[in-house]
Amino acid sequence: MADKDGNILAKDYGIGIAPPVHNFHVKGMNSAGWGMQSRLAKIFADDGHTIMLAFDHGYIMGSTAGLERLDLVIPPLMQYADCLMATRGALRTCIPSNHNKAIALRCTADGSVLKDDMSFGTAAVDIEDAIRMNASCMAVQCFVGADGELGSLDNLAYYVNAGEKYGIPVLGVVAVGKEMERTTRYFALATRLLAEQGAHIIKTYYCENFEQITAACPVPVVIAGGKKIPENEALAMAYRAVSEGAAGVDMGRNVLQAECPSAMLQAIRMVVHEGAKPEEAYRAYELLKKDVK
Ligand code: 5RP
């Protein structure tokens, strides 16, 4: 029963003290609603940066090196990531739910790598299921310039509209098909286009003059790792991307196919959150690798 009588009377009204002004730390999201900001704040640390660990490759590639057993590989790495990027199938079957990491839920189905043109994807996950999965953001593959461009922008529009309704941000993923350009001009066009269509975060590839892309994109940009390259080069790429305005990385194979994935993720963490130079992070990687062995 509510206590109607005998309560201590309210007295501290802070008369004359203006309410604190909060500047939201995620680029371009100052006027987003409270729920959306709360989800974004789970993805992006107070420094505005994030480390997303991508292990959604199976949605197009099937079983891939380093990702054969998600149930064994991912849980020990989760502590070093801010956000997990995965399909609902992988999350439900391989990832314990009692963690406090943000979730970038892969929401489109784009066919398999067996197809020459994967640009005709569908919006596979209903907004209700994204809510059930407690998604911090919904990842949508977009094929700018491909034959399926309009369909993929239609998928993006579905998630942006539903996301705005329920306060869930959208991660627009710039796809690069077999025949598609990988130039600064292309990435500048695609990142800006997705942001203008309402995506709240953009994932793209690192390229020359990257600072032009991040400057012209009104929302945070994170880079994909792409195919496996030597660990020191992947750290250098992450460093250059963040120095040139990226809000972080959304890396998969360059972590999961590294000689020591946990050491690699910790080294990436040093670059993204602590501003470590790539050489310093690589030295740390070598030392951490020995500890794990
Ligand atoms: C494709 C994707 C991925 O499936 C994945 O997240 C890529 O990660 P990486 O290239 O670092 O292995 O987003 O566009």
PDB file of C-alpha atoms and ligand atoms in Angstrom, residues 54-61 85 106 141 173-176 203 205 223-227 250-254, ligand 1:
ATOM      1  CA  ALA A  54      31.658  -8.636 -36.634  1.00  0.00           C
ATOM      2  CA  PHE A  55      30.872 -12.327 -36.880  1.00  0.00           C
ATOM      3  CA  ASP A  56      27.905 -12.177 -39.225  1.00  0.00           C
ATOM      4  CA  HIS A  57      29.832 -13.554 -42.223  1.00  0.00           C
ATOM      5  CA  GLY A  58      27.892 -16.816 -42.201  1.00  0.00           C
ATOM      6  CA  TYR A  59      24.850 -14.970 -43.492  1.00  0.00           C
ATOM      7  CA  ILE A  60      26.449 -14.878 -46.939  1.00  0.00           C
ATOM      8  CA  MET A  61      29.578 -17.056 -46.690  1.00  0.00           C
ATOM      9  CA  MET A  85      27.554  -7.696 -34.927  1.00  0.00           C
ATOM     10  CA  ARG A 106      22.201  -8.227 -39.101  1.00  0.00           C
ATOM     11  CA  GLN A 141      23.342  -3.993 -46.445  1.00  0.00           C
ATOM     12  CA  VAL A 173      26.499  -1.073 -44.495  1.00  0.00           C
ATOM     13  CA  VAL A 174      28.124   0.023 -47.752  1.00  0.00           C
ATOM     14  CA  ALA A 175      28.408  -3.144 -49.822  1.00  0.00           C
ATOM     15  CA  VAL A 176      31.096  -3.720 -52.389  1.00  0.00           C
ATOM     16  CA  LYS A 203      29.961   1.016 -42.086  1.00  0.00           C
ATOM     17  CA  TYR A 205      35.832   0.393 -46.143  1.00  0.00           C
ATOM     18  CA  ILE A 223      35.378   0.736 -40.980  1.00  0.00           C
ATOM     19  CA  ALA A 224      35.089  -2.890 -41.987  1.00  0.00           C
ATOM     20  CA  GLY A 225      38.276  -4.889 -41.857  1.00  0.00           C
ATOM     21  CA  GLY A 226      37.831  -6.769 -45.108  1.00  0.00           C
ATOM     22  CA  LYS A 227      39.974  -9.754 -46.080  1.00  0.00           C
ATOM     23  CA  ASP A 250      33.520  -3.069 -37.201  1.00  0.00           C
ATOM     24  CA  MET A 251      36.037  -5.834 -37.844  1.00  0.00           C
ATOM     25  CA  GLY A 252      35.648  -9.532 -38.291  1.00  0.00           C
ATOM     26  CA  ARG A 253      38.223 -11.531 -40.226  1.00  0.00           C
ATOM     27  CA  ASN A 254      41.179  -9.394 -39.196  1.00  0.00           C
TER      28      ASN A 254
HETATM   29  C1  5RP B   1      29.751  -7.444 -45.192  1.00  0.00           C
HETATM   30  C2  5RP B   1      29.798  -7.345 -43.729  1.00  0.00           C
HETATM   31  C3  5RP B   1      30.213  -8.538 -43.001  1.00  0.00           C
HETATM   32  O1  5RP B   1      29.655  -9.699 -43.163  1.00  0.00           O
HETATM   33  C4  5RP B   1      31.247  -8.446 -42.001  1.00  0.00           C
HETATM   34  O2  5RP B   1      30.753  -7.717 -40.947  1.00  0.00           O
HETATM   35  C5  5RP B   1      32.545  -7.967 -42.539  1.00  0.00           C
HETATM   36  O3  5RP B   1      33.562  -7.888 -41.591  1.00  0.00           O
HETATM   37  P1  5RP B   1      35.074  -8.022 -42.051  1.00  0.00           P
HETATM   38  O4  5RP B   1      35.165  -7.484 -43.453  1.00  0.00           O
HETATM   39  O5  5RP B   1      35.853  -7.168 -41.101  1.00  0.00           O
HETATM   40  O6  5RP B   1      35.463  -9.463 -41.963  1.00  0.00           O
HETATM   41  O7  5RP B   1      29.500  -6.311 -43.173  1.00  0.00           O
HETATM   42  O8  5RP B   1      29.573  -6.197 -45.761  1.00  0.00           O
END
